């Protein structure tokens, strides 16, 4: 990757070798990283990413990156539409 790259991991499970990611960030091989998942949650005391102290270069969320306000509103609208469709089908049957 380019040194200006921002690495994002939004998947599930241990997709990334966290030691390699920490090494790349410390060596300046990556501009930054954003993670919504870690190999083990909650983060273990020995996780190598704990050595990255610059929050501008490493951003970790507790597997809730999907939960922005707009996303939650959209989810509630979808659920409401499904409930309404269910009950409309029940009353017309």
Coordinates of N, CA and C in Angstrom, one line a residue:
X1 N 0.8 -1.2 0.0 CA 0.0 0.0 0.0 C 0.9 1.2 0.0
X2 N 0.3 2.3 -0.5 CA 1.0 3.6 -0.4 C 1.1 4.0 1.0
X3 N 2.1 4.8 1.3 CA 2.3 5.4 2.7 C 1.2 6.3 3.1
X4 N 0.4 6.8 2.1 CA -0.7 7.7 2.4 C -2.0 6.9 2.6
X5 N -1.9 5.6 2.5 CA -3.1 4.8 2.6 C -3.7 4.8 4.0
X6 N -5.0 4.7 4.1 CA -5.7 4.6 5.4 C -6.4 3.2 5.3
X7 N -5.9 2.3 6.2 CA -6.4 0.9 6.2 C -7.7 0.9 7.1
X8 N -8.7 0.2 6.5 CA -10.0 0.0 7.3 C -10.3 -1.4 7.4
X9 N -10.6 -1.9 8.6 CA -11.1 -3.2 8.8 C -12.4 -3.2 9.5
X10 N -13.4 -3.5 8.7 CA -14.8 -3.4 9.2 C -15.4 -4.8 9.2
X11 N -14.6 -5.8 9.0 CA -15.1 -7.2 8.9 C -15.2 -7.8 10.3
X12 N -15.5 -9.1 10.3 CA -15.6 -9.8 11.6 C -14.5 -10.7 11.8
X13 N -14.1 -10.9 13.0 CA -13.0 -11.9 13.3 C -11.6 -11.4 13.1
X14 N -10.7 -12.3 13.3 CA -9.3 -12.0 13.1 C -8.8 -12.0 11.7
X15 N -9.1 -10.9 11.0 CA -8.7 -10.8 9.6 C -7.3 -10.2 9.4
X16 N -7.0 -9.4 10.4 CA -5.7 -8.6 10.3 C -4.7 -9.2 11.4
X17 N -3.5 -9.3 11.0 CA -2.4 -9.6 11.9 C -2.1 -8.3 12.6
X18 N -2.6 -8.1 13.8 CA -2.5 -6.8 14.5 C -1.0 -6.4 14.8
X19 N -0.1 -7.3 15.0 CA 1.3 -7.0 15.2 C 1.8 -6.3 13.9
X20 N 1.5 -6.9 12.8 CA 2.0 -6.3 11.5 C 1.4 -4.9 11.3
X21 N 0.1 -4.8 11.6 CA -0.5 -3.5 11.5 C 0.2 -2.4 12.4
X22 N 0.4 -2.8 13.6 CA 1.1 -1.9 14.6 C 2.5 -1.5 14.0
X23 N 3.2 -2.6 13.5 CA 4.5 -2.3 13.0 C 4.5 -1.3 11.8
X24 N 3.5 -1.5 10.9 CA 3.4 -0.7 9.7 C 3.0 0.8 10.1
X25 N 2.2 0.9 11.1 CA 1.8 2.3 11.6 C 3.1 3.0 12.2
X26 N 3.8 2.2 13.1 CA 4.9 2.8 13.7 C 6.1 3.1 12.8
X27 N 6.2 2.3 11.7 CA 7.2 2.6 10.7 C 6.8 3.6 9.7
X28 N 5.6 4.1 9.7 CA 5.1 5.1 8.8 C 4.8 4.5 7.4
X29 N 4.6 3.2 7.4 CA 4.2 2.5 6.1 C 2.8 2.7 5.7
X30 N 2.0 3.2 6.7 CA 0.6 3.5 6.5 C 0.3 4.8 7.1
X31 N -0.6 5.6 6.6 CA -1.0 6.9 7.2 C -1.8 6.7 8.4
X32 N -2.7 5.7 8.4 CA -3.6 5.5 9.5 C -4.4 4.2 9.3
X33 N -5.1 3.9 10.4 CA -5.9 2.7 10.3 C -7.2 2.9 11.2
X34 N -8.3 2.4 10.7 CA -9.6 2.5 11.4 C -10.1 1.0 11.5
X35 N -10.4 0.6 12.7 CA -10.8 -0.7 13.0 C -12.1 -0.7 13.7
X36 N -13.0 -1.6 13.2 CA -14.3 -1.8 13.9 C -14.4 -3.1 14.6
X37 N -13.3 -3.8 14.5 CA -13.2 -5.2 15.1 C -11.8 -5.5 15.4
X38 N -11.6 -6.3 16.5 CA -10.2 -6.7 16.8 C -10.2 -8.3 16.8
X39 N -9.0 -8.8 16.8 CA -9.0 -10.3 16.8 C -9.6 -10.9 18.1
X40 N -9.5 -10.2 19.2 CA -10.1 -10.6 20.4 C -10.7 -9.4 21.1
X41 N -12.0 -9.5 21.4 CA -12.7 -8.4 22.1 C -13.2 -8.9 23.4
X42 N -13.1 -8.1 24.5 CA -12.5 -6.8 24.5 C -11.0 -6.9 24.2
X43 N -10.4 -5.8 23.9 CA -8.9 -5.8 23.6 C -8.1 -6.3 24.7
X44 N -7.2 -7.2 24.4 CA -6.4 -7.8 25.5 C -5.3 -6.8 25.9
X45 N -4.8 -7.0 27.1 CA -3.7 -6.1 27.6 C -2.4 -6.2 26.7
X46 N -2.2 -7.4 26.1 CA -1.0 -7.5 25.3 C -1.2 -7.2 23.8
X47 N -2.3 -6.6 23.4 CA -2.5 -6.3 22.0 C -1.5 -5.3 21.5
X48 N -0.8 -5.6 20.4 CA 0.3 -4.7 20.0 C -0.3 -3.3 19.5
X49 N -1.5 -3.2 19.2 CA -2.1 -1.9 18.8 C -2.1 -0.9 20.0
X50 N -2.0 -1.4 21.2 CA -2.0 -0.5 22.4 C -0.7 0.4 22.4
X51 N 0.3 0.0 21.6 CA 1.5 0.8 21.5 C 1.3 2.1 20.7
X52 N 0.2 2.1 19.9 CA -0.1 3.3 19.0 C -0.8 4.3 19.8
X53 N -0.2 5.4 20.2 CA -0.8 6.4 21.0 C -1.5 7.6 20.3
X54 N -1.2 7.7 19.0 CA -1.7 8.8 18.2 C -3.1 8.4 17.6
X55 N -4.1 9.1 18.2 CA -5.5 8.8 17.8 C -5.8 9.3 16.4
X56 N -5.0 10.1 15.8 CA -5.1 10.5 14.5 C -4.6 9.5 13.5
X57 N -3.9 8.5 14.0 CA -3.4 7.4 13.1 C -4.1 6.1 13.4
X58 N -4.7 5.9 14.5 CA -5.4 4.7 14.8 C -6.7 5.0 15.5
X59 N -7.8 4.5 14.9 CA -9.1 4.7 15.4 C -9.8 3.4 15.6
X60 N -10.2 3.0 16.8 CA -10.8 1.7 17.0 C -12.2 2.0 17.6
X61 N -13.2 1.4 17.0 CA -14.6 1.4 17.6 C -15.0 0.1 18.1
X62 N -15.9 0.0 19.1 CA -16.2 -1.3 19.7 C -17.3 -2.0 18.8
X63 N -17.0 -2.2 17.6 CA -17.8 -3.0 16.6 C -19.2 -2.3 16.5
X64 N -19.2 -0.9 16.4 CA -20.4 -0.2 16.3 C -20.3 0.9 15.2
X65 N -19.4 0.7 14.3 CA -19.2 1.7 13.2 C -20.5 1.9 12.4
X66 N -21.2 0.8 12.3 CA -22.5 0.9 11.5 C -23.5 1.7 12.1
X67 N -23.4 2.1 13.4 CA -24.5 2.6 14.2 C -24.5 4.1 14.2
X68 N -24.2 4.8 13.1 CA -24.4 6.2 13.1 C -25.8 6.6 13.2
X69 N -26.1 7.8 13.5 CA -27.5 8.3 13.7 C -28.4 8.0 12.4
X70 N -27.8 8.4 11.3 CA -28.6 8.2 10.0 C -28.8 6.7 9.8
X71 N -27.9 5.9 10.0 CA -28.0 4.4 9.8 C -29.1 3.8 10.8
X72 N -29.1 4.3 12.0 CA -30.1 3.8 13.0 C -31.5 4.2 12.6
X73 N -31.6 5.5 12.1 CA -32.9 6.0 11.7 C -33.4 5.1 10.5
X74 N -32.5 4.9 9.5 CA -32.9 4.1 8.4 C -33.3 2.7 8.8
X75 N -32.6 2.1 9.7 CA -32.9 0.8 10.2 C -34.3 0.8 10.8
X76 N -34.6 1.8 11.6 CA -35.9 1.9 12.3 C -37.0 2.1 11.2
X77 N -36.7 2.8 10.2 CA -37.7 3.0 9.1 C -38.0 1.7 8.4
X78 N -36.9 0.9 8.1 CA -37.1 -0.4 7.5 C -37.9 -1.3 8.4
X79 N -37.6 -1.3 9.6 CA -38.3 -2.2 10.6 C -39.8 -1.8 10.6
X80 N -40.0 -0.5 10.7 CA -41.4 0.0 10.8 C -42.2 -0.4 9.5
X81 N -41.6 -0.2 8.4 CA -42.2 -0.6 7.1 C -42.6 -2.1 7.1
X82 N -41.7 -2.9 7.6 CA -41.9 -4.3 7.7 C -43.1 -4.7 8.6
X83 N -43.1 -4.0 9.8 CA -44.2 -4.3 10.7 C -45.5 -3.8 10.1
X84 N -45.5 -2.7 9.5 CA -46.8 -2.2 8.8 C -47.2 -3.1 7.7
X85 N -46.3 -3.6 6.9 CA -46.6 -4.5 5.8 C -47.2 -5.8 6.4
X86 N -46.6 -6.3 7.4 CA -47.1 -7.5 8.1 C -48.6 -7.4 8.5
X87 N -48.8 -6.3 9.3 CA -50.2 -6.1 9.8 C -51.2 -5.7 8.7
X88 N -50.7 -5.0 7.6 CA -51.6 -4.7 6.5 C -52.0 -6.0 5.8
X89 N -51.1 -7.0 5.7 CA -51.4 -8.3 5.1 C -52.3 -9.1 6.0
X90 N -52.2 -9.0 7.3 CA -53.0 -9.7 8.2 C -54.5 -9.2 8.1
X91 N -54.6 -7.9 8.0 CA -56.0 -7.3 8.0 C -56.7 -7.5 6.7
X92 N -55.9 -7.7 5.6 CA -56.5 -7.9 4.3 C -56.8 -9.4 4.0
X93 N -56.3 -10.2 4.9 CA -56.5 -11.7 4.6 C -57.8 -12.2 5.1

